[in-house]
Amino acid sequence: MGTLLQSWLPLIVALVLNGLANVLMKVGAKIAVPLGPEATLFTKVTNFLNWATLLGIFFFAANVLAYRKALDRLDISVAYPIMVSGSLILIVLAAAWLPVLRERIVLTQLGGMLLIAAGVWLVSRPA
């Protein structure tokens, strides 16, 4: 059990960090305010690099480190599809759940997520 956890835990962490980073980037885009042409460069940069965007960048960097660790023990043909599809599902669910984003999930998206999950299951099975 310990070896199994050592193999999969970094990938799970990477998946969650990647999803969190993407959601924070969207939050950063939502909370940025429209600026006029008179805005200074400093104002434009701080508006673009707001707290959510900076936190998203941090989580992307942490994701890369966790994903690299996951690749020590997992094949990339297994790790990558799981990380990307798992992150996709987390992102869609978070975007629908978080009040600041308020995105709707439609039936076709749910069907697509099920197809993706089935595809990842098929791709990640041992040969």
Coordinates of C-alpha atoms in Angstrom, one line a residue:
M1 CA 0.0 0.0 0.0
G2 CA 2.8 2.4 0.8
T3 CA 4.4 2.0 -2.6
L4 CA 1.1 2.5 -4.3
L5 CA 0.5 5.7 -2.4
Q6 CA 4.1 6.9 -3.2
S7 CA 3.4 6.3 -6.9
W8 CA 0.0 8.0 -7.1
L9 CA 0.1 10.7 -4.4
P10 CA 2.3 13.1 -6.4
L11 CA 0.0 12.8 -9.4
I12 CA -3.1 13.4 -7.3
V13 CA -1.4 16.5 -5.8
A14 CA -0.3 17.7 -9.3
L15 CA -3.9 17.2 -10.6
V16 CA -5.4 19.2 -7.8
L17 CA -2.8 22.0 -8.0
N18 CA -3.3 22.2 -11.8
G19 CA -7.0 22.5 -11.4
L20 CA -6.7 25.1 -8.6
A21 CA -4.2 27.1 -10.7
N22 CA -6.6 27.3 -13.7
V23 CA -9.5 28.3 -11.5
L24 CA -7.5 31.0 -9.9
M25 CA -6.4 32.3 -13.3
K26 CA -10.1 32.7 -14.2
V27 CA -10.8 34.4 -10.9
G28 CA -7.9 36.7 -11.6
A29 CA -9.4 37.6 -15.0
K30 CA -12.8 38.2 -13.4
I31 CA -11.6 40.5 -10.7
A32 CA -9.4 42.6 -12.9
V33 CA -11.0 45.9 -13.6
P34 CA -11.2 47.5 -17.0
L35 CA -8.6 50.3 -17.3
G36 CA -8.6 53.3 -19.5
P37 CA -5.7 54.4 -21.7
E38 CA -4.6 56.9 -19.0
A39 CA -3.7 54.1 -16.6
T40 CA -0.1 53.9 -15.7
L41 CA 2.1 50.9 -16.5
F42 CA 2.3 50.1 -12.7
T43 CA -1.6 50.1 -12.5
K44 CA -1.9 47.9 -15.5
V45 CA 0.6 45.4 -14.2
T46 CA -0.8 45.2 -10.7
N47 CA -4.3 45.0 -12.1
F48 CA -3.3 42.1 -14.4
L49 CA -1.1 40.4 -11.7
N50 CA -3.7 40.5 -9.0
W51 CA -3.6 38.2 -5.9
A52 CA -5.6 35.5 -7.7
T53 CA -3.3 35.5 -10.8
L54 CA -0.2 35.4 -8.7
L55 CA -1.5 32.6 -6.6
G56 CA -2.5 30.7 -9.8
I57 CA 1.1 31.1 -11.0
F58 CA 2.4 29.8 -7.7
F59 CA 0.1 26.7 -8.0
F60 CA 1.2 26.1 -11.6
A61 CA 4.8 26.0 -10.5
A62 CA 4.0 23.7 -7.6
N63 CA 2.0 21.5 -10.1
V64 CA 5.1 21.2 -12.3
L65 CA 7.2 20.0 -9.3
A66 CA 4.6 17.5 -8.2
Y67 CA 4.0 16.2 -11.7
R68 CA 7.8 15.8 -12.2
K69 CA 7.8 13.7 -9.0
A70 CA 4.9 11.6 -10.2
L71 CA 6.9 10.8 -13.4
D72 CA 9.6 9.2 -11.3
R73 CA 7.3 6.2 -10.8
L74 CA 4.5 6.5 -13.4
D75 CA 4.6 6.2 -17.2
I76 CA 3.9 9.5 -18.9
S77 CA 1.3 7.7 -21.1
V78 CA -0.6 7.0 -17.8
A79 CA 0.2 10.1 -15.8
Y80 CA -0.5 12.8 -18.4
P81 CA -4.0 11.7 -19.4
I82 CA -5.0 11.3 -15.8
M83 CA -3.6 14.7 -14.7
V84 CA -5.2 16.6 -17.7
S85 CA -8.6 14.9 -17.6
G86 CA -8.8 15.0 -13.8
S87 CA -7.9 18.6 -13.8
L88 CA -10.5 19.3 -16.5
I89 CA -13.2 17.7 -14.4
L90 CA -12.2 19.5 -11.3
I91 CA -12.1 22.8 -13.2
V92 CA -15.5 22.4 -14.7
L93 CA -17.1 21.4 -11.3
A94 CA -15.3 24.3 -9.5
A95 CA -16.4 26.8 -12.2
A96 CA -20.0 25.7 -11.7
W97 CA -19.8 25.7 -7.9
L98 CA -17.9 28.9 -7.2
P99 CA -20.2 31.9 -6.9
V100 CA -17.6 34.2 -8.5
L101 CA -17.5 32.2 -11.7
R102 CA -21.1 30.9 -11.9
E103 CA -20.6 28.8 -15.0
R104 CA -23.3 26.4 -16.0
I105 CA -22.6 22.7 -16.7
V106 CA -24.8 21.4 -19.5
L107 CA -25.7 17.8 -20.3
T108 CA -23.3 17.6 -23.2
Q109 CA -20.4 18.7 -20.9
L110 CA -21.4 16.0 -18.4
G111 CA -21.5 13.4 -21.2
G112 CA -18.1 14.6 -22.5
M113 CA -16.6 14.3 -19.0
L114 CA -17.9 10.7 -18.8
L115 CA -16.4 9.9 -22.2
I116 CA -13.1 11.5 -21.1
A117 CA -13.0 9.5 -17.9
A118 CA -13.8 6.3 -19.9
G119 CA -11.0 7.1 -22.4
V120 CA -8.5 7.8 -19.6
W121 CA -9.4 4.5 -18.0
L122 CA -8.8 2.7 -21.3
V123 CA -5.5 4.5 -22.0
S124 CA -4.1 4.0 -18.5
R125 CA -4.8 0.2 -18.3
P126 CA -1.7 -1.9 -18.4
A127 CA -0.9 -3.4 -21.8

